[in-house]
Each structure stands twice: as C-alpha cells, then as structure tokens.
GROMACS .gro file of C-alpha atoms in nm:
model
  308
    1UNK     CA    1   6.279  -6.866  -8.260
    2UNK     CA    2   6.209  -7.226  -8.160
    3UNK     CA    3   5.791  -7.366  -8.233
    4UNK     CA    4   5.654  -7.458  -7.833
    5UNK     CA    5   5.456  -7.661  -8.047
    6UNK     CA    6   5.677  -7.969  -8.186
    7UNK     CA    7   5.702  -8.288  -8.015
    8UNK     CA    8   5.972  -8.354  -7.735
    9UNK     CA    9   6.341  -8.521  -7.886
   10UNK     CA   10   6.357  -8.846  -7.859
   11UNK     CA   11   6.713  -8.793  -7.560
   12UNK     CA   12   6.552  -8.517  -7.350
   13UNK     CA   13   6.189  -8.723  -7.318
   14UNK     CA   14   6.482  -9.070  -7.222
   15UNK     CA   15   6.617  -8.850  -7.031
   16UNK     CA   16   6.366  -8.722  -6.797
   17UNK     CA   17   6.208  -9.124  -6.774
   18UNK     CA   18   6.615  -9.151  -6.604
   19UNK     CA   19   6.601  -8.854  -6.398
   20UNK     CA   20   6.262  -8.942  -6.261
   21UNK     CA   21   6.315  -9.282  -6.221
   22UNK     CA   22   6.624  -9.101  -5.960
   23UNK     CA   23   6.359  -8.969  -5.753
   24UNK     CA   24   6.145  -9.208  -5.717
   25UNK     CA   25   6.473  -9.380  -5.540
   26UNK     CA   26   6.572  -9.122  -5.337
   27UNK     CA   27   6.196  -9.091  -5.169
   28UNK     CA   28   6.180  -9.449  -5.142
   29UNK     CA   29   6.513  -9.418  -4.996
   30UNK     CA   30   6.457  -9.183  -4.763
   31UNK     CA   31   6.083  -9.287  -4.730
   32UNK     CA   32   6.186  -9.650  -4.569
   33UNK     CA   33   6.419  -9.474  -4.278
   34UNK     CA   34   6.090  -9.282  -4.093
   35UNK     CA   35   6.150  -8.846  -4.137
   36UNK     CA   36   6.343  -8.918  -3.841
   37UNK     CA   37   6.610  -9.103  -3.955
   38UNK     CA   38   6.617  -8.975  -4.268
   39UNK     CA   39   6.621  -8.585  -4.142
   40UNK     CA   40   6.970  -8.713  -3.941
   41UNK     CA   41   7.107  -8.916  -4.245
   42UNK     CA   42   7.069  -8.701  -4.498
   43UNK     CA   43   7.220  -8.348  -4.285
   44UNK     CA   44   7.505  -8.542  -4.219
   45UNK     CA   45   7.562  -8.657  -4.507
   46UNK     CA   46   7.474  -8.297  -4.660
   47UNK     CA   47   7.719  -8.164  -4.405
   48UNK     CA   48   8.008  -8.413  -4.520
   49UNK     CA   49   7.987  -8.326  -4.879
   50UNK     CA   50   7.762  -7.949  -4.884
   51UNK     CA   51   8.141  -7.774  -4.849
   52UNK     CA   52   8.309  -7.989  -5.105
   53UNK     CA   53   8.060  -7.765  -5.330
   54UNK     CA   54   8.102  -7.439  -5.616
   55UNK     CA   55   7.795  -7.342  -5.433
   56UNK     CA   56   8.021  -7.322  -5.124
   57UNK     CA   57   8.167  -7.122  -5.208
   58UNK     CA   58   7.898  -6.891  -5.273
   59UNK     CA   59   7.743  -6.901  -4.940
   60UNK     CA   60   8.074  -6.807  -4.808
   61UNK     CA   61   8.033  -6.502  -4.981
   62UNK     CA   62   7.653  -6.457  -4.917
   63UNK     CA   63   7.757  -6.491  -4.532
   64UNK     CA   64   8.045  -6.279  -4.465
   65UNK     CA   65   7.900  -6.007  -4.590
   66UNK     CA   66   7.598  -6.044  -4.405
   67UNK     CA   67   7.826  -6.065  -4.125
   68UNK     CA   68   8.130  -5.913  -4.162
   69UNK     CA   69   8.231  -5.918  -3.832
   70UNK     CA   70   8.219  -6.254  -3.764
   71UNK     CA   71   8.534  -6.442  -3.747
   72UNK     CA   72   8.639  -6.695  -4.101
   73UNK     CA   73   8.568  -7.008  -3.784
   74UNK     CA   74   8.164  -6.882  -3.708
   75UNK     CA   75   8.113  -6.777  -4.073
   76UNK     CA   76   8.273  -7.236  -4.115
   77UNK     CA   77   8.044  -7.320  -3.830
   78UNK     CA   78   7.728  -7.138  -3.926
   79UNK     CA   79   7.845  -7.278  -4.246
   80UNK     CA   80   7.799  -7.610  -4.219
   81UNK     CA   81   7.530  -7.637  -3.982
   82UNK     CA   82   7.335  -7.471  -4.274
   83UNK     CA   83   7.462  -7.758  -4.501
   84UNK     CA   84   7.308  -7.975  -4.264
   85UNK     CA   85   6.997  -7.862  -4.205
   86UNK     CA   86   6.950  -7.837  -4.582
   87UNK     CA   87   7.009  -8.173  -4.599
   88UNK     CA   88   6.786  -8.261  -4.336
   89UNK     CA   89   6.507  -8.079  -4.534
   90UNK     CA   90   6.605  -8.339  -4.798
   91UNK     CA   91   6.554  -8.645  -4.576
   92UNK     CA   92   6.191  -8.490  -4.367
   93UNK     CA   93   6.071  -8.382  -4.799
   94UNK     CA   94   5.993  -8.741  -4.884
   95UNK     CA   95   5.846  -8.820  -4.464
   96UNK     CA   96   5.656  -8.485  -4.469
   97UNK     CA   97   5.321  -8.660  -4.607
   98UNK     CA   98   5.311  -8.708  -4.204
   99UNK     CA   99   5.219  -8.399  -4.095
  100UNK     CA  100   4.865  -8.416  -4.256
  101UNK     CA  101   4.852  -8.545  -3.919
  102UNK     CA  102   4.672  -8.276  -3.686
  103UNK     CA  103   4.827  -8.511  -3.365
  104UNK     CA  104   5.199  -8.558  -3.581
  105UNK     CA  105   5.122  -8.172  -3.652
  106UNK     CA  106   5.065  -8.051  -3.343
  107UNK     CA  107   5.318  -8.268  -3.161
  108UNK     CA  108   5.593  -8.157  -3.398
  109UNK     CA  109   5.512  -7.806  -3.478
  110UNK     CA  110   5.402  -7.530  -3.271
  111UNK     CA  111   5.206  -7.285  -3.503
  112UNK     CA  112   5.238  -6.953  -3.354
  113UNK     CA  113   4.984  -6.650  -3.481
  114UNK     CA  114   4.789  -6.913  -3.611
  115UNK     CA  115   4.506  -6.739  -3.488
  116UNK     CA  116   4.585  -6.458  -3.738
  117UNK     CA  117   4.507  -6.686  -4.042
  118UNK     CA  118   4.201  -6.789  -3.958
  119UNK     CA  119   4.092  -6.377  -3.853
  120UNK     CA  120   4.161  -6.374  -4.208
  121UNK     CA  121   3.983  -6.636  -4.300
  122UNK     CA  122   3.635  -6.600  -4.077
  123UNK     CA  123   3.641  -6.238  -4.255
  124UNK     CA  124   3.676  -6.360  -4.585
  125UNK     CA  125   4.012  -6.061  -4.621
  126UNK     CA  126   4.215  -6.237  -4.872
  127UNK     CA  127   4.599  -6.218  -4.747
  128UNK     CA  128   4.919  -6.184  -4.921
  129UNK     CA  129   5.128  -6.407  -4.776
  130UNK     CA  130   5.546  -6.377  -4.816
  131UNK     CA  131   5.737  -6.722  -4.749
  132UNK     CA  132   6.150  -6.784  -4.720
  133UNK     CA  133   6.366  -7.033  -4.779
  134UNK     CA  134   6.449  -7.136  -4.439
  135UNK     CA  135   6.393  -7.401  -4.221
  136UNK     CA  136   6.186  -7.650  -4.357
  137UNK     CA  137   5.961  -7.391  -4.608
  138UNK     CA  138   5.766  -7.663  -4.691
  139UNK     CA  139   5.610  -7.660  -4.348
  140UNK     CA  140   5.433  -7.290  -4.441
  141UNK     CA  141   5.262  -7.433  -4.765
  142UNK     CA  142   5.124  -7.696  -4.452
  143UNK     CA  143   5.116  -7.469  -4.230
  144UNK     CA  144   4.837  -7.222  -4.424
  145UNK     CA  145   4.591  -7.510  -4.532
  146UNK     CA  146   4.587  -7.582  -4.113
  147UNK     CA  147   4.471  -7.236  -4.034
  148UNK     CA  148   4.175  -7.349  -4.306
  149UNK     CA  149   4.223  -7.078  -4.555
  150UNK     CA  150   4.162  -7.046  -4.849
  151UNK     CA  151   4.503  -7.009  -5.089
  152UNK     CA  152   4.709  -7.039  -5.344
  153UNK     CA  153   5.065  -7.123  -5.328
  154UNK     CA  154   5.330  -7.022  -5.628
  155UNK     CA  155   5.621  -7.309  -5.727
  156UNK     CA  156   5.871  -7.247  -5.962
  157UNK     CA  157   5.699  -7.532  -6.163
  158UNK     CA  158   6.004  -7.873  -6.177
  159UNK     CA  159   6.172  -7.894  -6.662
  160UNK     CA  160   6.109  -8.141  -6.562
  161UNK     CA  161   5.725  -8.213  -6.651
  162UNK     CA  162   5.750  -8.614  -6.498
  163UNK     CA  163   5.879  -8.490  -6.155
  164UNK     CA  164   5.689  -8.156  -6.145
  165UNK     CA  165   5.371  -8.425  -6.095
  166UNK     CA  166   5.544  -8.651  -5.852
  167UNK     CA  167   5.657  -8.307  -5.616
  168UNK     CA  168   5.266  -8.224  -5.670
  169UNK     CA  169   5.127  -8.533  -5.615
  170UNK     CA  170   5.330  -8.514  -5.294
  171UNK     CA  171   5.259  -8.136  -5.190
  172UNK     CA  172   4.918  -8.320  -5.188
  173UNK     CA  173   4.958  -8.564  -4.964
  174UNK     CA  174   5.089  -8.317  -4.693
  175UNK     CA  175   4.788  -8.079  -4.722
  176UNK     CA  176   4.888  -7.910  -5.016
  177UNK     CA  177   4.656  -7.896  -5.339
  178UNK     CA  178   4.665  -7.497  -5.450
  179UNK     CA  179   4.896  -7.454  -5.630
  180UNK     CA  180   4.945  -7.146  -5.879
  181UNK     CA  181   5.330  -7.240  -6.124
  182UNK     CA  182   5.514  -6.904  -6.094
  183UNK     CA  183   5.508  -6.682  -6.503
  184UNK     CA  184   5.254  -6.449  -6.647
  185UNK     CA  185   4.918  -6.716  -6.620
  186UNK     CA  186   5.011  -6.783  -6.261
  187UNK     CA  187   5.064  -6.406  -6.171
  188UNK     CA  188   4.677  -6.376  -6.390
  189UNK     CA  189   4.578  -6.656  -6.128
  190UNK     CA  190   4.705  -6.503  -5.794
  191UNK     CA  191   4.506  -6.126  -5.970
  192UNK     CA  192   4.164  -6.331  -5.997
  193UNK     CA  193   4.225  -6.528  -5.653
  194UNK     CA  194   4.257  -6.215  -5.460
  195UNK     CA  195   3.923  -6.048  -5.673
  196UNK     CA  196   3.777  -6.344  -5.546
  197UNK     CA  197   3.822  -6.238  -5.196
  198UNK     CA  198   4.115  -6.564  -5.208
  199UNK     CA  199   4.439  -6.573  -5.021
  200UNK     CA  200   4.747  -6.637  -5.240
  201UNK     CA  201   5.134  -6.692  -5.094
  202UNK     CA  202   5.451  -6.644  -5.278
  203UNK     CA  203   5.847  -6.713  -5.190
  204UNK     CA  204   5.977  -6.323  -5.138
  205UNK     CA  205   6.395  -6.377  -5.067
  206UNK     CA  206   6.527  -6.506  -5.373
  207UNK     CA  207   6.666  -6.208  -5.627
  208UNK     CA  208   6.476  -6.212  -5.855
  209UNK     CA  209   6.670  -5.998  -6.170
  210UNK     CA  210   6.406  -5.770  -6.303
  211UNK     CA  211   6.253  -5.609  -5.967
  212UNK     CA  212   6.388  -5.354  -5.757
  213UNK     CA  213   6.696  -5.243  -5.585
  214UNK     CA  214   6.639  -5.214  -5.193
  215UNK     CA  215   6.837  -5.228  -4.907
  216UNK     CA  216   6.933  -5.618  -4.765
  217UNK     CA  217   7.247  -5.642  -4.510
  218UNK     CA  218   7.253  -5.320  -4.667
  219UNK     CA  219   7.375  -5.348  -5.000
  220UNK     CA  220   7.103  -5.287  -5.300
  221UNK     CA  221   6.947  -5.607  -5.383
  222UNK     CA  222   6.701  -5.687  -5.604
  223UNK     CA  223   6.383  -5.776  -5.483
  224UNK     CA  224   5.972  -5.844  -5.653
  225UNK     CA  225   5.764  -5.610  -5.583
  226UNK     CA  226   5.503  -5.820  -5.698
  227UNK     CA  227   5.377  -5.888  -5.354
  228UNK     CA  228   5.374  -5.553  -5.290
  229UNK     CA  229   5.166  -5.418  -5.533
  230UNK     CA  230   4.920  -5.710  -5.498
  231UNK     CA  231   4.890  -5.595  -5.138
  232UNK     CA  232   4.829  -5.283  -5.278
  233UNK     CA  233   4.516  -5.279  -5.548
  234UNK     CA  234   4.392  -5.567  -5.380
  235UNK     CA  235   4.378  -5.399  -5.013
  236UNK     CA  236   4.452  -5.630  -4.828
  237UNK     CA  237   4.716  -5.731  -4.563
  238UNK     CA  238   5.055  -5.796  -4.592
  239UNK     CA  239   5.192  -6.099  -4.422
  240UNK     CA  240   5.508  -6.332  -4.342
  241UNK     CA  241   5.491  -6.684  -4.268
  242UNK     CA  242   5.859  -6.811  -4.149
  243UNK     CA  243   5.935  -7.198  -4.034
  244UNK     CA  244   6.228  -7.270  -3.733
  245UNK     CA  245   6.360  -7.559  -3.667
  246UNK     CA  246   6.356  -7.633  -3.293
  247UNK     CA  247   6.595  -7.950  -3.296
  248UNK     CA  248   6.542  -8.251  -3.483
  249UNK     CA  249   6.176  -8.279  -3.697
  250UNK     CA  250   6.019  -7.980  -3.469
  251UNK     CA  251   5.941  -7.636  -3.542
  252UNK     CA  252   5.791  -7.335  -3.504
  253UNK     CA  253   5.578  -7.159  -3.754
  254UNK     CA  254   5.496  -6.859  -3.673
  255UNK     CA  255   5.266  -6.543  -3.915
  256UNK     CA  256   5.433  -6.301  -3.783
  257UNK     CA  257   5.208  -5.931  -3.797
  258UNK     CA  258   5.105  -5.756  -4.077
  259UNK     CA  259   5.361  -5.548  -4.195
  260UNK     CA  260   5.288  -5.200  -4.289
  261UNK     CA  261   5.213  -5.096  -4.615
  262UNK     CA  262   5.315  -4.782  -4.731
  263UNK     CA  263   5.046  -4.507  -4.759
  264UNK     CA  264   5.343  -4.247  -4.963
  265UNK     CA  265   5.100  -4.049  -5.241
  266UNK     CA  266   5.406  -4.134  -5.432
  267UNK     CA  267   5.333  -4.527  -5.570
  268UNK     CA  268   5.662  -4.575  -5.724
  269UNK     CA  269   5.780  -4.510  -5.345
  270UNK     CA  270   5.529  -4.685  -5.154
  271UNK     CA  271   5.641  -4.904  -5.326
  272UNK     CA  272   6.017  -4.953  -5.293
  273UNK     CA  273   5.890  -4.831  -4.820
  274UNK     CA  274   5.714  -5.155  -4.820
  275UNK     CA  275   5.978  -5.419  -5.013
  276UNK     CA  276   6.221  -5.226  -4.744
  277UNK     CA  277   6.012  -5.377  -4.434
  278UNK     CA  278   5.918  -5.676  -4.585
  279UNK     CA  279   6.352  -5.760  -4.673
  280UNK     CA  280   6.423  -5.606  -4.264
  281UNK     CA  281   6.192  -5.804  -4.132
  282UNK     CA  282   6.384  -6.098  -4.340
  283UNK     CA  283   6.658  -5.949  -4.199
  284UNK     CA  284   6.558  -5.974  -3.816
  285UNK     CA  285   6.459  -6.346  -3.932
  286UNK     CA  286   6.792  -6.422  -4.087
  287UNK     CA  287   6.972  -6.266  -3.794
  288UNK     CA  288   6.773  -6.476  -3.507
  289UNK     CA  289   6.927  -6.838  -3.658
  290UNK     CA  290   7.159  -6.757  -3.958
  291UNK     CA  291   7.275  -7.108  -3.996
  292UNK     CA  292   6.788  -7.231  -4.113
  293UNK     CA  293   6.920  -6.969  -4.405
  294UNK     CA  294   6.898  -7.089  -4.756
  295UNK     CA  295   7.248  -6.960  -4.814
  296UNK     CA  296   7.403  -7.066  -5.141
  297UNK     CA  297   7.164  -6.823  -5.298
  298UNK     CA  298   7.366  -6.552  -5.553
  299UNK     CA  299   7.157  -6.312  -5.343
  300UNK     CA  300   7.307  -5.996  -5.505
  301UNK     CA  301   7.434  -5.902  -5.862
  302UNK     CA  302   7.691  -6.155  -5.999
  303UNK     CA  303   8.026  -5.915  -5.982
  304UNK     CA  304   8.013  -6.014  -5.623
  305UNK     CA  305   8.039  -6.355  -5.705
  306UNK     CA  306   8.419  -6.347  -5.838
  307UNK     CA  307   8.725  -6.465  -5.748
  308UNK     CA  308   9.047  -6.407  -5.861
   0.00000   0.00000   0.00000
C-alpha cells in the first residue's frame, strides 16, 4: 500500500517541472499566433500527424462500428477531418480567453437554447447538464457561465499538479470558475450543490468501466448512470449541451430540450431507460457531423480493439 503522506520523489517532481515548461512553451507558441492562425496551424499539423499514430486505428474501428455502411475512403476522409478538428481545439485552447469578451463570444458563437438555462437560473431550479467531447467542448463551460447559471462543472484533474493549476487558471480566463474534480469528493460536492439549488455539469460520452451497459450505435456500451441518478434524486431537469464547429473559429452552442426522465417504478429500469435516451441523443448529435466527435477514445470493451 502506498503512503499518501510520503513525499513525492525528486525525479517525479523534476518530471513535473519539465512537463510544465513544455506546457508553457506550447501555450506561448499558439497564443502568439492569435486564435484564428493558431487554430489553422494546429489543425493542419494534426491532420498530417494524427493518422500516423497508433490511436488512429482505434478511431477507425470506432467509426467503422458506428457507420458500417460507409466505404473505407469515406471513413478515412472523416478521420482526417476529425484529426484536424482536434488539432484546432489544441490551437484554440491557449486563446480561449478571447471568448470571455461578450462581443467576441457573440460574434463567433451562435447560442441556441440559451433561454432554457436562463429560465432555470431565474426560477432557481437546479439542472443536471451533460456535455460531450465534440468540437471545441471547452466552449460548453463558457456558454454555461454566460447564461448566468450557477453551475459546478466536473473535470478530471491532470496528473501533473503544475499543469492542473495552469489549466484551471486558463479556464478562469474564459469564465469557467466553478470546477469540481472527479472522484468521491467530487461526487459529494455535486450532491451538495444540487441540494443547495445549484446546477452541475458532467461529460457523459466516454466509457465508464463501473457504469451500466446501455445501447450506443447498436452495441452495448458501459455508460455512466450517475448524472441520471443525480437528476432523479434531486428532481432536476436533465439537459445536454453541445458545440458544433461551423467553420474556422465559429461555433453553434446548443442547449437541447430536457431529456425525458423515466418514471418506471422499477428504479433500476428507470435509470436504464433514461441513460438509453441520453445515448440516443448523443448518437443523433454525432450523426449530424461525425468528424467532430472525439473518436480516439475506446468506447467499447477492450476485445473490440484487438487486431491480428
């Protein structure tokens, strides 16, 4: 058993410092370009490099599974666009502070369904909000804050504490200030927030090993039931927010209509039915612009990705 109070080894701390220097160099390089040029440059770079990485095959397997009718050439075209989109996100992140300015945000972002968040804000109704790794998903948090909704947003803390601090500082520059790290303490914070009438936001489109198996593109996929259970326990609406790239550094943020929460008296079945509806909405969003989803994540069982 590891002693949590033991001092961090010197080499680990040195590695953290070196990684942080690399992070600072990355941010400085792309910030100097400005958001449009940074987006273009990083998008072009990753479009070339991405297909050469081992994760390209994971993305290909995922896309073939979701779109079995697509020709190989179409799959590769979409994957190329997907890498470019992820590269654009990498180039845009150091420049996201531009979106804190209302004028820049309103010029670059079409905010659909904002009134749903504002209605919840005005009524003091807590909402459980679901996000996806789609397009520039960082804009979801900014949009939530622009609506004035008091919302706690979950995130996975970086392993390197120096980089984690830099990410939190950067997010604060584009209006994301209420953050809750994932894990046991994070879950308690979310429950406390909802009990206090505050909203919470969680990403919900990746595999959760201790989740429940729910259909996703026709295959069982382990999916987090936590957001659904939170909404049921606190009688809170369940909404999804997504970002779609319209071209370059222009986006449409959509707050979708509330997802119907099952009233099945069998609570286990009610959770299954509601999580199924969440996955169905996620599928619908992905089908609208497949190249904008984060395809490199292993969404299904490990056996799906074994080759040879």
